[in-house]
Amino acid sequence: MSQEKAPIPLGSNFIRGIIDRDLAENKYATKKWAGSPGDAAHQNAGQVDVAKIRTRFPPEPNGYLHIGHAKSIFLNFGLARDYGGICHLRFDDTNPEKESQEYVDSISEMVSWLGFGWDNNGQDGKKESNLYFASDYFDFMYRAAEGLIENGHAYVDEQTADEMRINRGTLTEAGKDSPYRNRSVADNLAKFREMRDGKHPDGSMVLRAKIDMASGNINMRDPAIYRIRRAHHHNTGDKWCIYPMYTFAHPIEDALETVTHSICTLEFEDQRPFYDWLMEHLAEAGLIAQPVPKQYEFARLNLTYVVLSKRKLIQLVEDKHVSSWDDPRLPTLAGARRRGYTPEGFKLFTDRIGVSKADSWIEYSILEDCMREVLNQEAERRIAVLDPIKLVIDNYPENASEDCFAPNHPLKPELGKRTVQLSKTLWIEREDFMEEPAKGYFRLFPGNMVRLRYGYVVKCTSCEKDPQGNVTTVHCEYLPDTKSGTPGSDSVKVKGNIHWVSANHAHEAEIRMYDRLFKDPHPGSGDKDFLEDINPNSVTTIKAQLEASLKDAKPAESFQFERHGYFVADRKESLAGKPVFNRTVTLKDAWQK
Ligand code: ATP
Ligand code: MG
């Protein structure tokens, strides 16, 4: 049978190569189900679909998603989308102490924000939800563990944690068999049931797979697969006092969901033999279907100037180095969204960096460039004066004002122009005036002429200063025949072109000038604590003078403030008629040496 949809040849990578091969071999055309009806394992049996790939994004709900997760989301959901397959959102919630509903909610929200969903058309056109919780499979996982015991592939070990560690051996030395390794199936079953029934204290024993204590791969030296832990679970409450280990749970989750390609980061490469071992033995026992899922590893995203470790992110939030999980300086997706980063920007970024098997560092500026590129297309232009001083046009009539016309988007004339008001007193940027001009300075200085963008050519005459010598007001005269858009506009040639807002019409607003959270490209490198590398100037809050129309900016609306960069109305703290803006990214990279 042929595929439903031809793959879209987007940025090819080795995983696409594997999928192309599997589909060409018609690998998923038949799925043989070996379990018995009524099994938990059967819940997806009806969904097995010929020639469709299934991937999954399996976050543990123990923190907020970060930019690294975006790479995995675009990869897994993107492959499913391109190949007409299905990607599951699965919460890998097997570790109750650190997990919570708050994290489940925020993760779901961010996956949707990036443009992906988990409600799909299943076979026969029926709707199916592909949202899963590992904890929903605890019953089956327990059964699978008993199945391994029954076939002599698992045993209950009562060695202490220390004994187990010592007997595991080292990279150069084989491990030693546990004295409990050869207890009978009946004994093992009885002990494992006692573990489940709460007859033994936490940590007193574990269930281990029985593989090979002399294996060259330490992960194959009888790994623990179940432990006793009296912990309340956000989903199953107090039903269980034993929980499966991640390495045991994860392959089972994949198998039960008939995942075809289980894609994870490189640190799991050494776990692949156990993944395959488990699949083989569970399939043998008739507990899971053939063909079993296969694990493939890719290089995780390492990005300069950020930390992408949940532990470090939690520390930044809990120790109040940032204001919250969605602080716009954090590399969480929630923070990036508040910062004004866009899903399209992340898509461009993940396409650009690709997927490989070799670990590398990606420059943060590549991510910023992607955001710039997308915002350059999407964001309308507005005028904002961020460091205001006054410019008085001495020969302009008092109390008068007039309309000037500014294009909303230079690349999209169809978006039209808006009206901005010009009057006698304007706000301009402090840096657009120099009493003693530096060489090559073409903006305002006494005697020089510049164009007020979308307005007139003016000639600078003088300035006023405060007692400390700071310029407070600049004076100029305008040339009435030079208005932009009139035939006289070309009559005088000037080199400088500055932006402005009319003081009477301006809207004053708070702007948070965000910069990178860390000043070192590799926070915590060497012997430093990563906290020592926090950039003390990662945010400066200013009062800016904005063109009047910005008063009505909606939360989460992005703009290019001409000559400055991209800014977004904060989605959380903007009020109607009183937006607060976050700087998303400057127009040019200021970090480049
Ligand atoms: P931990 O396992 O320490 O809690 P984690 O970052 O691995 O943290 P998970 O919730 O397990 O978090 O991640 C979900 C998925 O996202 C995994 O499949 C993981 O491989 C992937 N992922 C996590 N970090 C990155 C990264 N930096 N680059 C690419 N993929 C990542
Ligand atoms: Mg993980």
PDB file of C-alpha atoms in Angstrom, residues 222-375:
ATOM      1  CA  ASP A 222      20.260  -5.564  35.631  1.00  0.00           C
ATOM      2  CA  PRO A 223      18.709  -2.064  35.643  1.00  0.00           C
ATOM      3  CA  ALA A 224      16.069  -1.293  38.263  1.00  0.00           C
ATOM      4  CA  ILE A 225      12.599  -1.163  36.734  1.00  0.00           C
ATOM      5  CA  TYR A 226      10.316  -0.601  39.758  1.00  0.00           C
ATOM      6  CA  ARG A 227      10.932   1.100  43.079  1.00  0.00           C
ATOM      7  CA  ILE A 228       8.912   1.669  46.227  1.00  0.00           C
ATOM      8  CA  ARG A 229       8.005   5.315  46.711  1.00  0.00           C
ATOM      9  CA  ARG A 230       5.125   6.440  48.868  1.00  0.00           C
ATOM     10  CA  ALA A 231       4.335   9.625  46.989  1.00  0.00           C
ATOM     11  CA  HIS A 232       1.089  11.254  45.979  1.00  0.00           C
ATOM     12  CA  HIS A 233       0.718  11.337  42.199  1.00  0.00           C
ATOM     13  CA  HIS A 234      -0.980  14.274  40.441  1.00  0.00           C
ATOM     14  CA  ASN A 235      -3.011  11.810  38.344  1.00  0.00           C
ATOM     15  CA  THR A 236      -3.291   8.522  40.229  1.00  0.00           C
ATOM     16  CA  GLY A 237      -3.360   9.977  43.734  1.00  0.00           C
ATOM     17  CA  ASP A 238      -2.382   7.419  46.384  1.00  0.00           C
ATOM     18  CA  LYS A 239      -3.259   4.339  44.357  1.00  0.00           C
ATOM     19  CA  TRP A 240       0.355   3.270  43.971  1.00  0.00           C
ATOM     20  CA  CYS A 241       3.283   3.067  46.327  1.00  0.00           C
ATOM     21  CA  ILE A 242       5.532   1.600  43.652  1.00  0.00           C
ATOM     22  CA  TYR A 243       6.473   3.485  40.507  1.00  0.00           C
ATOM     23  CA  PRO A 244       8.152   2.297  37.297  1.00  0.00           C
ATOM     24  CA  MET A 245      11.554   3.694  36.405  1.00  0.00           C
ATOM     25  CA  TYR A 246      11.697   5.978  33.389  1.00  0.00           C
ATOM     26  CA  THR A 247      13.799   3.566  31.323  1.00  0.00           C
ATOM     27  CA  PHE A 248      11.224   0.828  31.811  1.00  0.00           C
ATOM     28  CA  ALA A 249       8.169   3.041  31.423  1.00  0.00           C
ATOM     29  CA  HIS A 250       9.182   4.940  28.338  1.00  0.00           C
ATOM     30  CA  PRO A 251       9.503   2.066  25.837  1.00  0.00           C
ATOM     31  CA  ILE A 252       6.202   0.636  27.105  1.00  0.00           C
ATOM     32  CA  GLU A 253       4.480   3.972  26.580  1.00  0.00           C
ATOM     33  CA  ASP A 254       5.787   4.047  23.025  1.00  0.00           C
ATOM     34  CA  ALA A 255       4.655   0.482  22.379  1.00  0.00           C
ATOM     35  CA  LEU A 256       1.171   0.953  23.796  1.00  0.00           C
ATOM     36  CA  GLU A 257       0.681   4.006  21.643  1.00  0.00           C
ATOM     37  CA  THR A 258       2.017   2.169  18.575  1.00  0.00           C
ATOM     38  CA  VAL A 259       4.668   4.806  18.109  1.00  0.00           C
ATOM     39  CA  THR A 260       6.855   3.968  15.125  1.00  0.00           C
ATOM     40  CA  HIS A 261       9.801   6.327  15.577  1.00  0.00           C
ATOM     41  CA  SER A 262      10.719   7.200  19.150  1.00  0.00           C
ATOM     42  CA  ILE A 263      13.006  10.169  18.791  1.00  0.00           C
ATOM     43  CA  CYS A 264      15.064  11.327  21.751  1.00  0.00           C
ATOM     44  CA  THR A 265      18.257  13.170  22.544  1.00  0.00           C
ATOM     45  CA  LEU A 266      21.722  11.626  22.406  1.00  0.00           C
ATOM     46  CA  GLU A 267      22.104  11.022  26.131  1.00  0.00           C
ATOM     47  CA  PHE A 268      19.712   8.094  25.698  1.00  0.00           C
ATOM     48  CA  GLU A 269      21.913   6.349  23.148  1.00  0.00           C
ATOM     49  CA  ASP A 270      23.322   4.020  25.819  1.00  0.00           C
ATOM     50  CA  GLN A 271      19.782   3.148  26.855  1.00  0.00           C
ATOM     51  CA  ARG A 272      18.823   1.917  23.400  1.00  0.00           C
ATOM     52  CA  PRO A 273      19.991  -1.675  24.040  1.00  0.00           C
ATOM     53  CA  PHE A 274      17.681  -1.830  27.058  1.00  0.00           C
ATOM     54  CA  TYR A 275      14.860  -0.289  25.021  1.00  0.00           C
ATOM     55  CA  ASP A 276      15.274  -3.046  22.428  1.00  0.00           C
ATOM     56  CA  TRP A 277      15.705  -5.743  25.084  1.00  0.00           C
ATOM     57  CA  LEU A 278      12.473  -4.752  26.763  1.00  0.00           C
ATOM     58  CA  MET A 279      10.534  -4.557  23.504  1.00  0.00           C
ATOM     59  CA  GLU A 280      11.780  -7.964  22.487  1.00  0.00           C
ATOM     60  CA  HIS A 281      10.866  -9.623  25.780  1.00  0.00           C
ATOM     61  CA  LEU A 282       7.462  -7.999  26.047  1.00  0.00           C
ATOM     62  CA  ALA A 283       6.625  -8.879  22.460  1.00  0.00           C
ATOM     63  CA  GLU A 284       7.772 -12.442  23.137  1.00  0.00           C
ATOM     64  CA  ALA A 285       5.407 -12.567  26.103  1.00  0.00           C
ATOM     65  CA  GLY A 286       2.575 -11.422  23.855  1.00  0.00           C
ATOM     66  CA  LEU A 287       2.174  -8.200  25.775  1.00  0.00           C
ATOM     67  CA  ILE A 288       2.888  -5.723  22.996  1.00  0.00           C
ATOM     68  CA  ALA A 289       2.365  -5.599  19.260  1.00  0.00           C
ATOM     69  CA  GLN A 290       4.844  -6.096  16.405  1.00  0.00           C
ATOM     70  CA  PRO A 291       6.575  -4.298  14.847  1.00  0.00           C
ATOM     71  CA  VAL A 292       7.861  -2.684  18.011  1.00  0.00           C
ATOM     72  CA  PRO A 293       8.868   0.995  18.095  1.00  0.00           C
ATOM     73  CA  LYS A 294      12.473   1.947  17.444  1.00  0.00           C
ATOM     74  CA  GLN A 295      14.471   4.615  19.230  1.00  0.00           C
ATOM     75  CA  TYR A 296      16.535   7.175  17.312  1.00  0.00           C
ATOM     76  CA  GLU A 297      18.732   9.810  18.889  1.00  0.00           C
ATOM     77  CA  PHE A 298      19.533  13.328  17.737  1.00  0.00           C
ATOM     78  CA  ALA A 299      21.704  16.084  19.185  1.00  0.00           C
ATOM     79  CA  ARG A 300      19.962  18.263  21.714  1.00  0.00           C
ATOM     80  CA  LEU A 301      19.948  21.997  21.229  1.00  0.00           C
ATOM     81  CA  ASN A 302      22.739  23.814  23.068  1.00  0.00           C
ATOM     82  CA  LEU A 303      22.314  27.552  22.801  1.00  0.00           C
ATOM     83  CA  THR A 304      24.831  30.181  23.904  1.00  0.00           C
ATOM     84  CA  TYR A 305      23.885  32.817  26.503  1.00  0.00           C
ATOM     85  CA  VAL A 306      21.102  30.738  28.040  1.00  0.00           C
ATOM     86  CA  VAL A 307      20.696  27.760  30.329  1.00  0.00           C
ATOM     87  CA  LEU A 308      18.452  24.945  29.115  1.00  0.00           C
ATOM     88  CA  SER A 309      18.374  22.778  32.183  1.00  0.00           C
ATOM     89  CA  LYS A 310      15.138  22.471  34.092  1.00  0.00           C
ATOM     90  CA  ARG A 311      17.049  22.394  37.361  1.00  0.00           C
ATOM     91  CA  LYS A 312      18.773  25.700  36.613  1.00  0.00           C
ATOM     92  CA  LEU A 313      15.578  27.286  35.332  1.00  0.00           C
ATOM     93  CA  ILE A 314      13.774  26.269  38.522  1.00  0.00           C
ATOM     94  CA  GLN A 315      16.605  27.796  40.534  1.00  0.00           C
ATOM     95  CA  LEU A 316      16.389  31.094  38.608  1.00  0.00           C
ATOM     96  CA  VAL A 317      12.662  31.293  39.326  1.00  0.00           C
ATOM     97  CA  GLU A 318      12.630  30.046  42.921  1.00  0.00           C
ATOM     98  CA  ASP A 319      15.571  32.203  43.988  1.00  0.00           C
ATOM     99  CA  LYS A 320      13.919  35.190  42.299  1.00  0.00           C
ATOM    100  CA  HIS A 321      16.650  36.054  39.828  1.00  0.00           C
ATOM    101  CA  VAL A 322      13.727  36.551  37.468  1.00  0.00           C
ATOM    102  CA  SER A 323      10.154  37.497  38.243  1.00  0.00           C
ATOM    103  CA  SER A 324       8.329  34.351  37.136  1.00  0.00           C
ATOM    104  CA  TRP A 325       8.354  31.367  34.780  1.00  0.00           C
ATOM    105  CA  ASP A 326       7.258  33.651  31.970  1.00  0.00           C
ATOM    106  CA  ASP A 327       9.780  36.390  32.695  1.00  0.00           C
ATOM    107  CA  PRO A 328      10.652  37.678  29.208  1.00  0.00           C
ATOM    108  CA  ARG A 329      14.367  37.115  29.864  1.00  0.00           C
ATOM    109  CA  LEU A 330      13.986  33.397  30.508  1.00  0.00           C
ATOM    110  CA  PRO A 331      14.532  30.874  27.705  1.00  0.00           C
ATOM    111  CA  THR A 332      11.240  29.226  28.630  1.00  0.00           C
ATOM    112  CA  LEU A 333       8.706  29.219  25.816  1.00  0.00           C
ATOM    113  CA  ALA A 334       6.328  31.108  28.109  1.00  0.00           C
ATOM    114  CA  GLY A 335       9.023  33.755  28.591  1.00  0.00           C
ATOM    115  CA  ALA A 336       9.871  33.858  24.898  1.00  0.00           C
ATOM    116  CA  ARG A 337       6.212  34.405  24.037  1.00  0.00           C
ATOM    117  CA  ARG A 338       5.991  37.324  26.465  1.00  0.00           C
ATOM    118  CA  ARG A 339       9.217  38.678  25.034  1.00  0.00           C
ATOM    119  CA  GLY A 340       7.540  38.800  21.621  1.00  0.00           C
ATOM    120  CA  TYR A 341       9.268  35.792  20.051  1.00  0.00           C
ATOM    121  CA  THR A 342       6.918  34.092  17.609  1.00  0.00           C
ATOM    122  CA  PRO A 343       6.114  30.479  16.638  1.00  0.00           C
ATOM    123  CA  GLU A 344       7.077  31.352  13.034  1.00  0.00           C
ATOM    124  CA  GLY A 345      10.440  32.572  14.312  1.00  0.00           C
ATOM    125  CA  PHE A 346      10.996  29.291  16.142  1.00  0.00           C
ATOM    126  CA  LYS A 347       9.989  27.364  13.037  1.00  0.00           C
ATOM    127  CA  LEU A 348      12.530  29.258  10.959  1.00  0.00           C
ATOM    128  CA  PHE A 349      15.144  28.686  13.659  1.00  0.00           C
ATOM    129  CA  THR A 350      14.596  24.935  13.887  1.00  0.00           C
ATOM    130  CA  ASP A 351      14.627  24.619  10.093  1.00  0.00           C
ATOM    131  CA  ARG A 352      17.828  26.591   9.935  1.00  0.00           C
ATOM    132  CA  ILE A 353      19.762  24.703  12.617  1.00  0.00           C
ATOM    133  CA  GLY A 354      18.618  21.306  11.344  1.00  0.00           C
ATOM    134  CA  VAL A 355      18.778  17.947  13.079  1.00  0.00           C
ATOM    135  CA  SER A 356      22.010  16.068  13.419  1.00  0.00           C
ATOM    136  CA  LYS A 357      23.735  13.386  15.429  1.00  0.00           C
ATOM    137  CA  ALA A 358      26.646  15.571  16.508  1.00  0.00           C
ATOM    138  CA  ASP A 359      26.495  17.808  19.558  1.00  0.00           C
ATOM    139  CA  SER A 360      27.263  21.444  18.877  1.00  0.00           C
ATOM    140  CA  TRP A 361      26.595  24.941  20.154  1.00  0.00           C
ATOM    141  CA  ILE A 362      24.230  27.264  18.345  1.00  0.00           C
ATOM    142  CA  GLU A 363      24.860  31.005  18.600  1.00  0.00           C
ATOM    143  CA  TYR A 364      22.049  32.872  20.311  1.00  0.00           C
ATOM    144  CA  SER A 365      22.278  35.510  17.572  1.00  0.00           C
ATOM    145  CA  ILE A 366      20.951  32.939  15.076  1.00  0.00           C
ATOM    146  CA  LEU A 367      17.748  32.709  17.082  1.00  0.00           C
ATOM    147  CA  GLU A 368      17.546  36.514  17.285  1.00  0.00           C
ATOM    148  CA  ASP A 369      18.087  36.810  13.533  1.00  0.00           C
ATOM    149  CA  CYS A 370      15.187  34.420  12.929  1.00  0.00           C
ATOM    150  CA  MET A 371      12.921  36.478  15.160  1.00  0.00           C
ATOM    151  CA  ARG A 372      14.009  39.657  13.344  1.00  0.00           C
ATOM    152  CA  GLU A 373      13.369  38.140   9.950  1.00  0.00           C
ATOM    153  CA  VAL A 374       9.866  37.076  10.829  1.00  0.00           C
ATOM    154  CA  LEU A 375       9.000  40.293  12.654  1.00  0.00           C
TER     155      LEU A 375
END
